[in-house]
């Protein structure tokens, strides 16, 4: 069975919000109608978003680290938001595991949002129905698009390639390899929701340079060299 | 959680309506057993119609909770998995049974259909009363399970939520029955008043246990598990929006701790000691007005209780919405 998902690399996310804007741009122009905003150009602007980038600070100043944290629906494998829906508007697609809302059936009771521990669902205040990330279902299932473009909008927009997209049930997919080899993890595993989206942890990037690597001690020409050096440039100073 | 007035009205109004209906049926049962004197059929009929009015008012309130009320009929489809769907189905059933019970009394369909044992004459009203009582109890359970069934809201995810809903609903319904009897000068006011006090007592006991439990709750999720970074010093600096979002509006009550505390003390007084004193005083003075006042005071208290119930609950999604900028 296929389970499409995003894998988000917190190690390279720079918090630029490109995924947020491209998500909004694509999905507000789609067949499902606009994602409405209130007061977009006034004080306290607010509106419907599928994807938000949040920022957390780890540690105590001056030893702090900034973690930019993109958050959208995680397309849980055991989605608690689906069974509570009284109308069947919320469902999980059996063919690719994407969790969707049928905007024509939703009565806007908001019960599903109570049943999502991640706050991934947002009511559209104008259309009065529940909305959430669709993994750009209209892009990824569109055979008219080229293979390269058949990806969620946020993935294509990310300038640092912090967002990977693929089938987490296929052990050879890019996302499965990333999860396996780079310690991919799930959010709030304590609830048993089994989110399909994973996050790759921050890593310390350290380089160790030895004195030997700066001055060659094993230069064979040195062995029989009779010259007395007085600080001038020698063959050892040439970068190989 | 943000207390929504539509839901506060829905749960308190249908609670009182169901309770009043249960009181009518209880009255009839006691009369059959000859513990209290039998009433005219009209008494039960009008009482049940008042209960029906409360149920309808609750139903109307519930529509204000929906973004798309014109599609509400769709909500009956997922009764296999959703308590909300189950409530949507059982509420009209209860309303129909309450109406049928009232109609059967009004029309005087009291000729015994058959006889059980030596003396129990079973008529249409008794059958409807028993089926209606079961349906009404099922409705209490469905309503409460909408809240108790969400495991993420740890304050609600307990059987105490169900007992609170049942006993508070029944208590306010019996209060209403006492008020109704007092209003029309019926002697059953003491009978209903006594039951109202007993049910209030049990309800407040369950609610106090609930408050005690919630005071010691151990949160399953932390900001560490929320973003998956294991570090003690972890604070949010931005939530991705400056002007708030659905997440900040739906899941925060937006009141100071002082207000929340005050509402809690207010409901503890309005639901229990005050109405019990009023009913007691009504018994001594035989006043026709005090039971009505007792019901009203307790009803306001129960609305405060429901507000408090919402304000108490802390959703794990709030971990992602700690700081604006
Ligand atoms: S992240 Fe929330 S909305 Fe998305 S599938 Fe999981 S529980 Fe449902
Ligand atoms: S808001 Fe819509 S999708 Fe969510 S539970 Fe209600 S009907 Fe279902």
XYZ file of C-alpha atoms and ligand atoms in Angstrom:
581
model
C 0.000 0.000 0.000
C 1.195 3.475 -0.816
C 1.463 6.134 1.867
C 2.505 9.467 0.465
C 4.125 11.850 2.909
C 6.556 14.677 3.432
C 9.885 14.380 5.174
C 11.067 17.703 6.521
C 14.727 18.294 7.209
C 15.013 20.589 10.230
C 18.751 20.648 9.686
C 18.467 22.746 6.559
C 15.159 24.581 6.954
C 16.057 28.276 7.130
C 12.564 29.497 8.045
C 12.036 31.514 4.861
C 8.300 30.709 4.588
C 8.603 29.972 0.849
C 6.591 26.776 1.377
C 3.882 28.734 3.214
C 3.439 31.255 0.430
C 3.641 28.788 -2.420
C 1.157 26.497 -0.641
C -1.263 29.350 -0.188
C -0.772 30.535 -3.757
C -1.391 27.134 -5.296
C -4.267 26.076 -3.100
C -6.100 29.393 -3.059
C -6.201 29.347 -6.862
C -7.418 25.780 -7.161
C -10.751 24.147 -7.931
C -11.634 23.942 -4.235
C -12.054 27.700 -4.031
C -10.056 30.363 -2.232
C -8.504 30.034 1.200
C -10.024 33.177 2.573
C -8.209 35.813 4.658
C -9.646 38.396 7.029
C -8.026 41.851 7.327
C -5.178 40.875 4.996
C -3.846 44.445 4.845
C -4.942 45.695 8.267
C -4.012 45.159 11.845
C -4.373 41.553 13.004
C -4.450 39.852 9.622
C -5.648 36.272 9.812
C -6.696 33.576 7.407
C -6.699 29.971 6.365
C -3.375 28.225 5.853
C -2.502 24.597 5.264
C 1.085 25.061 6.285
C 2.770 27.250 8.861
C 6.431 27.731 9.729
C 7.029 28.251 13.416
C 10.215 29.097 15.229
C 11.550 27.633 18.449
C 14.634 28.491 20.445
C 16.613 25.711 22.079
C 19.007 26.307 24.973
C 19.873 29.355 27.041
C 21.498 32.455 25.640
C 24.230 32.678 24.400
C 24.261 28.929 23.736
C 21.089 28.846 21.735
C 19.989 27.262 18.554
C 17.068 28.333 16.386
C 14.789 25.626 15.032
C 12.463 26.582 12.221
C 9.602 24.156 12.253
C 7.206 23.804 9.309
C 3.899 22.269 10.383
C 1.067 20.904 8.257
C -1.231 17.889 8.339
C 0.922 14.811 8.907
C -1.420 12.420 7.058
C -1.468 10.062 10.017
C -1.687 6.346 9.320
C -4.141 6.052 12.224
C -5.852 9.409 11.752
C -7.930 10.178 14.877
C -9.632 13.028 12.998
C -11.382 10.688 10.533
C -13.625 8.403 12.662
C -15.053 11.317 14.686
C -16.396 13.093 11.607
C -20.193 12.637 11.687
C -20.692 13.170 7.964
C -17.872 11.186 6.423
C -16.485 14.409 4.947
C -13.087 13.573 6.435
C -11.559 10.481 4.956
C -8.252 8.804 4.205
C -7.703 7.869 0.607
C -7.134 4.122 0.397
C -4.922 4.315 -2.686
C -2.289 6.770 -1.464
C -2.993 7.398 2.231
C -3.683 11.120 1.871
C -6.173 12.435 4.473
C -8.716 14.736 2.834
C -11.883 16.718 3.580
C -14.788 16.708 1.156
C -15.735 20.392 1.272
C -19.163 19.627 -0.192
C -20.070 17.309 2.694
C -18.471 19.099 5.644
C -20.966 20.764 7.986
C -18.303 22.811 9.777
C -18.871 21.239 13.195
C -15.123 21.451 13.964
C -15.183 18.134 15.814
C -12.280 16.785 13.740
C -10.090 19.709 14.781
C -10.594 18.706 18.409
C -9.442 15.216 17.506
C -6.163 16.301 15.880
C -3.434 16.762 18.496
C -1.285 18.744 16.060
C -3.645 21.620 15.286
C -3.352 20.829 11.600
C -6.949 21.634 10.682
C -8.316 25.126 10.276
C -11.852 26.271 9.569
C -12.241 28.587 6.622
C -14.117 31.474 8.224
C -15.882 32.370 5.009
C -16.706 29.021 3.438
C -17.395 27.614 6.915
C -15.861 24.243 6.189
C -12.814 22.507 7.602
C -9.601 22.779 5.603
C -6.204 21.198 5.810
C -3.183 20.191 3.767
C -4.129 17.965 0.829
C -0.518 17.213 -0.132
C -1.579 19.114 -3.279
C -3.736 16.179 -4.288
C -4.636 17.980 -7.519
C -0.943 18.166 -8.514
C 0.334 14.808 -7.375
C -2.460 12.881 -9.088
C -2.421 14.923 -12.302
C -0.975 12.747 -15.097
C -0.735 15.778 -17.376
C 2.050 17.220 -15.261
C 5.617 16.140 -15.837
C 7.174 13.788 -13.309
C 9.202 16.674 -11.896
C 6.128 18.841 -11.326
C 3.969 16.080 -9.876
C 4.911 17.122 -6.352
C 3.359 19.298 -3.661
C 3.832 22.988 -4.235
C 5.795 23.482 -1.019
C 8.329 20.844 -2.010
C 9.019 22.550 -5.318
C 9.316 25.954 -3.663
C 11.747 25.092 -0.887
C 15.069 26.773 -1.739
C 17.109 24.624 0.631
C 15.526 21.274 -0.306
C 14.340 20.806 3.245
C 11.166 19.098 2.032
C 11.220 15.625 0.546
C 8.127 13.958 -0.859
C 7.424 10.315 -1.576
C 6.011 6.971 -0.469
C 7.093 6.092 3.048
C 5.915 2.503 2.550
C 8.361 1.898 -0.288
C 11.647 1.030 1.412
C 13.689 2.245 -1.556
C 12.076 5.664 -1.910
C 14.063 8.811 -1.225
C 11.935 9.541 1.837
C 12.285 6.066 3.345
C 16.049 6.168 2.882
C 16.217 9.613 4.474
C 14.127 8.445 7.461
C 16.246 5.311 7.863
C 19.688 6.809 7.443
C 19.227 10.215 9.026
C 17.131 9.428 12.095
C 13.719 10.524 10.824
C 11.152 10.778 13.624
C 7.425 11.407 14.153
C 5.736 14.143 16.181
C 3.995 13.249 19.470
C 4.442 9.489 19.048
C 2.759 9.055 22.464
C -0.728 9.278 20.934
C -0.355 6.361 18.540
C -1.505 8.396 15.550
C 1.435 7.160 13.455
C 2.020 10.322 11.440
C 3.179 9.570 7.906
C 5.159 12.800 7.733
C 8.545 12.572 9.390
C 11.115 15.117 10.511
C 14.872 14.819 10.154
C 16.709 16.041 13.263
C 19.192 18.875 13.493
C 22.778 17.681 13.286
C 26.013 19.156 14.561
C 28.234 19.852 11.540
C 31.796 19.645 12.806
C 35.042 19.239 10.883
C 38.161 17.925 12.485
C 41.469 19.161 10.948
C 44.705 17.602 12.076
C 48.060 19.393 12.164
C 49.337 16.746 9.681
C 46.792 17.899 7.175
C 48.197 21.434 7.300
C 51.907 20.579 7.146
C 52.966 17.446 5.345
C 55.241 15.518 7.611
C 55.625 12.599 5.263
C 56.948 14.471 2.222
C 59.404 11.977 0.638
C 61.452 14.833 -0.850
C 62.327 15.982 2.669
C 64.251 12.774 3.430
C 67.336 13.584 1.347
C 66.927 17.325 1.240
C 70.088 19.204 2.287
C 68.741 22.731 1.895
C 68.522 25.036 4.890
C 65.160 26.747 4.788
C 64.671 30.334 5.889
C 60.912 30.693 5.594
C 60.595 30.891 1.822
C 57.833 29.129 -0.111
C 58.544 25.444 -0.781
C 56.907 22.571 -2.551
C 55.031 21.769 0.717
C 53.105 25.013 0.445
C 51.611 24.138 -2.890
C 48.039 23.026 -2.620
C 47.656 19.670 -4.307
C -10.818 25.114 24.806
C -12.954 28.033 23.805
C -16.417 27.723 25.379
C -18.949 27.995 22.550
C -22.305 29.321 23.696
C -24.189 27.214 21.187
C -22.808 24.070 22.816
C -23.338 25.380 26.345
C -27.008 26.036 25.544
C -27.404 22.751 23.686
C -26.080 20.560 26.491
C -27.796 22.369 29.365
C -31.170 22.717 27.601
C -31.444 19.146 26.412
C -30.153 17.990 29.805
C -33.023 19.780 31.537
C -35.504 18.574 28.916
C -34.445 14.946 29.253
C -34.439 15.281 33.035
C -37.963 16.706 33.081
C -39.147 13.849 30.902
C -37.468 11.331 33.200
C -39.192 13.057 36.112
C -42.605 12.676 34.451
C -42.046 8.979 33.813
C -40.712 8.518 37.350
C -43.839 10.219 38.653
C -45.996 7.837 36.681
C -44.056 4.783 37.872
C -44.325 5.883 41.491
C -48.024 6.445 41.007
C -48.416 2.921 39.595
C -46.582 1.568 42.610
C -48.878 3.763 44.703
C -46.007 5.553 46.455
C -47.428 8.868 45.321
C -50.943 9.688 44.306
C -51.823 9.287 40.643
C -52.086 12.443 38.579
C -54.405 13.405 35.797
C -53.108 12.497 32.366
C -52.884 16.174 31.567
C -50.175 16.618 34.186
C -47.836 14.208 32.392
C -48.819 15.474 28.969
C -48.068 19.122 29.691
C -44.883 18.247 31.596
C -43.625 16.246 28.627
C -44.521 19.042 26.246
C -42.451 21.448 28.339
C -39.609 18.910 28.122
C -40.084 18.858 24.356
C -39.797 22.644 24.227
C -36.446 22.407 26.018
C -35.250 19.719 23.618
C -36.272 21.806 20.614
C -34.560 24.887 22.060
C -31.390 22.829 22.501
C -31.608 21.582 18.950
C -31.982 25.141 17.663
C -28.945 26.217 19.707
C -26.901 23.373 18.237
C -27.467 24.686 14.722
C -25.595 27.851 15.645
C -22.538 25.702 16.224
C -22.442 24.483 12.640
C -20.765 26.376 9.846
C -23.134 24.796 7.308
C -26.393 24.040 9.157
C -28.226 23.364 5.894
C -26.159 20.190 5.554
C -26.831 18.985 9.100
C -28.774 15.952 7.848
C -25.480 14.510 6.580
C -24.313 14.156 10.168
C -26.434 11.035 10.630
C -24.239 8.949 8.342
C -21.213 7.912 10.427
C -22.933 6.538 13.522
C -20.643 3.513 13.455
C -17.619 5.559 14.509
C -18.738 9.022 15.601
C -20.479 9.871 18.884
C -21.550 13.147 17.350
C -23.356 11.260 14.620
C -24.982 9.005 17.223
C -26.218 12.056 19.114
C -27.627 13.516 15.917
C -29.637 10.331 15.387
C -30.854 9.759 18.903
C -31.917 13.344 19.666
C -34.862 13.335 17.223
C -35.787 9.839 18.407
C -36.009 11.086 21.989
C -38.009 14.091 20.832
C -40.441 11.844 18.987
C -40.836 9.554 22.007
C -41.380 12.481 24.361
C -44.026 13.802 22.000
C -45.645 10.387 21.698
C -45.685 10.003 25.485
C -47.316 13.405 25.851
C -49.818 12.636 23.089
C -50.725 9.238 24.559
C -51.480 10.867 27.903
C -53.366 13.713 26.291
C -55.530 11.361 24.270
C -56.056 9.208 27.326
C -54.779 6.000 25.783
C -54.610 4.384 29.169
C -56.613 1.211 28.622
C -54.390 -1.652 29.721
C -52.941 -3.604 26.821
C -51.956 -6.566 28.924
C -51.281 -7.444 32.510
C -47.981 -8.432 34.079
C -48.059 -10.500 37.241
C -50.925 -9.963 39.624
C -51.586 -6.267 39.292
C -49.309 -4.424 36.844
C -51.500 -3.030 34.086
C -49.358 -2.139 31.083
C -50.737 0.586 28.847
C -49.364 2.587 25.927
C -48.100 5.421 28.112
C -46.088 3.039 30.289
C -44.504 1.365 27.277
C -43.648 4.699 25.684
C -42.340 5.968 29.009
C -39.969 3.051 29.404
C -38.676 3.155 25.826
C -38.332 6.936 26.089
C -36.390 6.634 29.348
C -33.928 4.255 27.736
C -33.546 6.511 24.706
C -33.095 9.511 26.930
C -30.342 7.793 28.915
C -28.694 6.797 25.635
C -28.827 10.437 24.555
C -27.087 11.495 27.770
C -24.340 8.991 27.067
C -23.944 10.086 23.424
C -23.777 13.765 24.329
C -21.216 13.183 27.040
C -19.141 10.777 24.943
C -18.667 13.491 22.304
C -16.426 15.098 24.910
C -15.264 12.092 26.895
C -14.325 10.267 23.693
C -11.633 12.706 22.562
C -8.503 11.232 24.108
C -6.420 14.321 23.407
C -8.500 16.388 25.811
C -7.268 14.616 28.911
C -9.553 16.669 31.196
C -12.583 15.265 29.364
C -11.366 11.748 28.656
C -12.874 10.140 31.758
C -16.126 8.375 32.722
C -16.690 11.243 35.171
C -17.621 13.423 32.201
C -20.481 11.012 31.474
C -21.690 10.872 35.077
C -21.545 14.683 35.309
C -23.735 15.050 32.240
C -26.264 12.432 33.378
C -26.652 13.587 36.965
C -26.582 17.317 36.290
C -29.088 16.929 33.460
C -31.384 14.767 35.561
C -31.029 17.100 38.572
C -32.022 20.170 36.613
C -34.915 18.267 35.018
C -36.275 17.208 38.418
C -35.834 20.798 39.613
C -37.857 21.845 36.614
C -40.484 19.232 37.475
C -40.654 20.625 40.997
C -40.975 24.150 39.592
C -43.707 22.976 37.226
C -45.634 21.250 40.014
C -45.268 24.277 42.271
C -46.475 26.556 39.516
C -49.681 24.614 38.980
C -50.074 23.936 42.714
C -49.554 20.179 42.441
C -48.562 18.349 45.648
C -45.826 16.357 43.843
C -43.477 19.321 44.319
C -41.978 17.685 47.424
C -41.474 14.380 45.640
C -39.696 15.981 42.673
C -37.834 18.398 44.934
C -36.444 15.542 47.028
C -35.240 13.694 43.968
C -33.755 16.918 42.563
C -31.736 17.383 45.746
C -30.507 13.779 45.689
C -29.501 13.997 42.030
C -27.826 17.370 42.571
C -25.899 15.867 45.443
C -24.652 12.966 43.315
C -23.896 15.290 40.401
C -21.831 17.701 42.430
C -19.988 14.767 44.017
C -19.068 13.491 40.581
C -18.021 16.982 39.463
C -15.848 17.517 42.530
C -14.108 14.211 41.848
C -13.668 15.366 38.270
C -12.109 18.649 39.421
C -9.793 16.787 41.779
C -8.731 14.423 39.029
C -8.079 17.295 36.625
C -6.044 19.111 39.224
C -3.535 16.262 39.179
C -3.503 15.487 35.518
C -0.216 14.412 33.993
C 0.176 15.778 30.480
C 1.068 13.237 27.856
C 2.566 15.720 25.423
C 5.223 18.333 26.011
C 6.764 20.902 23.725
C 9.665 18.428 23.437
C 7.519 15.670 21.975
C 5.588 18.246 19.944
C 8.593 19.185 17.835
C 10.817 16.237 18.660
C 13.756 18.146 20.148
C 15.007 16.726 23.437
C 16.196 19.726 25.410
C 14.971 21.185 28.690
C 15.199 24.784 27.562
C 12.840 24.983 24.626
C 10.664 28.011 23.953
C 8.542 29.082 21.048
C 9.494 32.350 19.362
C 6.914 32.571 16.604
C 3.834 30.644 15.509
C 3.802 31.573 11.862
C 1.032 34.169 12.124
C 0.806 37.544 13.835
C -2.947 38.116 13.924
C -4.015 34.774 15.378
C -5.544 31.839 13.564
C -8.303 29.288 13.925
C -5.934 27.499 16.291
C -5.712 30.439 18.678
C -9.446 31.159 18.510
C -10.852 27.653 18.935
C -8.501 26.200 21.531
C -7.922 29.068 23.994
C -10.617 30.568 26.226
C -8.803 33.896 26.223
C -9.682 34.707 29.839
C -7.421 35.298 32.787
C -6.966 32.583 35.417
C -8.923 34.803 37.791
C -12.017 34.737 35.594
C -11.776 30.960 35.205
C -11.470 30.526 38.975
C -14.392 32.849 39.593
C -16.652 31.029 37.181
C -15.727 27.774 38.892
C -16.613 29.083 42.356
C -19.780 30.611 40.942
C -21.027 27.333 39.499
C -20.104 25.393 42.630
C -22.392 27.737 44.603
C -25.161 28.136 42.022
C -25.495 24.442 41.210
C -25.467 22.938 44.664
C -25.980 24.870 47.930
C -28.243 27.658 46.662
C -30.895 25.578 44.868
C -30.926 23.009 47.678
C -31.519 25.787 50.215
C -34.229 27.277 48.026
C -35.993 23.938 47.645
C -35.717 23.392 51.388
C -37.149 26.818 52.042
C -39.917 26.151 49.532
C -40.846 22.999 51.423
C -41.045 24.848 54.714
C -42.902 27.900 53.411
C -44.926 26.034 50.769
C -44.071 28.837 48.395
C -45.071 28.320 44.767
C -42.273 30.579 43.510
C -39.170 29.342 45.273
C -38.906 26.049 43.316
C -39.021 28.062 40.091
C -36.240 30.268 41.405
C -34.302 27.163 42.459
C -34.517 25.768 38.940
C -33.446 29.054 37.341
C -30.506 29.519 39.720
C -29.333 25.992 39.105
C -29.752 26.338 35.355
C -27.568 29.433 35.290
C -25.103 27.531 37.462
C -25.073 24.627 35.033
C -24.325 26.988 32.155
C -21.386 28.315 34.173
C -20.403 24.703 34.848
C -20.346 23.931 31.117
C -18.314 27.086 30.460
C -15.860 25.984 33.085
C -15.766 22.479 31.635
C -14.573 23.924 28.329
C -12.165 26.411 29.856
C -10.537 23.652 31.943
C -9.587 21.521 28.983
C -6.132 22.068 27.518
C -5.590 20.758 24.025
C -2.126 19.462 23.065
C -2.187 21.609 19.929
C -1.751 24.625 22.240
C 1.895 23.586 22.561
C 2.368 24.912 19.038
C 0.685 28.238 19.849
C 2.525 29.515 22.902
C 3.946 32.725 21.560
C 3.051 35.120 18.768
C 6.357 36.747 17.924
S -2.144 15.536 11.404
Fe -4.152 15.905 12.328
S -5.479 16.337 10.596
Fe -3.663 15.365 9.751
S -4.183 13.169 9.667
Fe -3.118 13.512 11.611
S -4.750 13.867 13.087
Fe -5.669 14.130 11.034
S -15.860 19.934 10.549
Fe -16.406 18.854 8.633
S -14.740 17.396 8.320
Fe -14.635 18.064 10.452
S -15.802 16.567 11.640
Fe -17.249 18.230 11.128
S -18.173 17.561 9.180
Fe -16.344 16.290 9.450
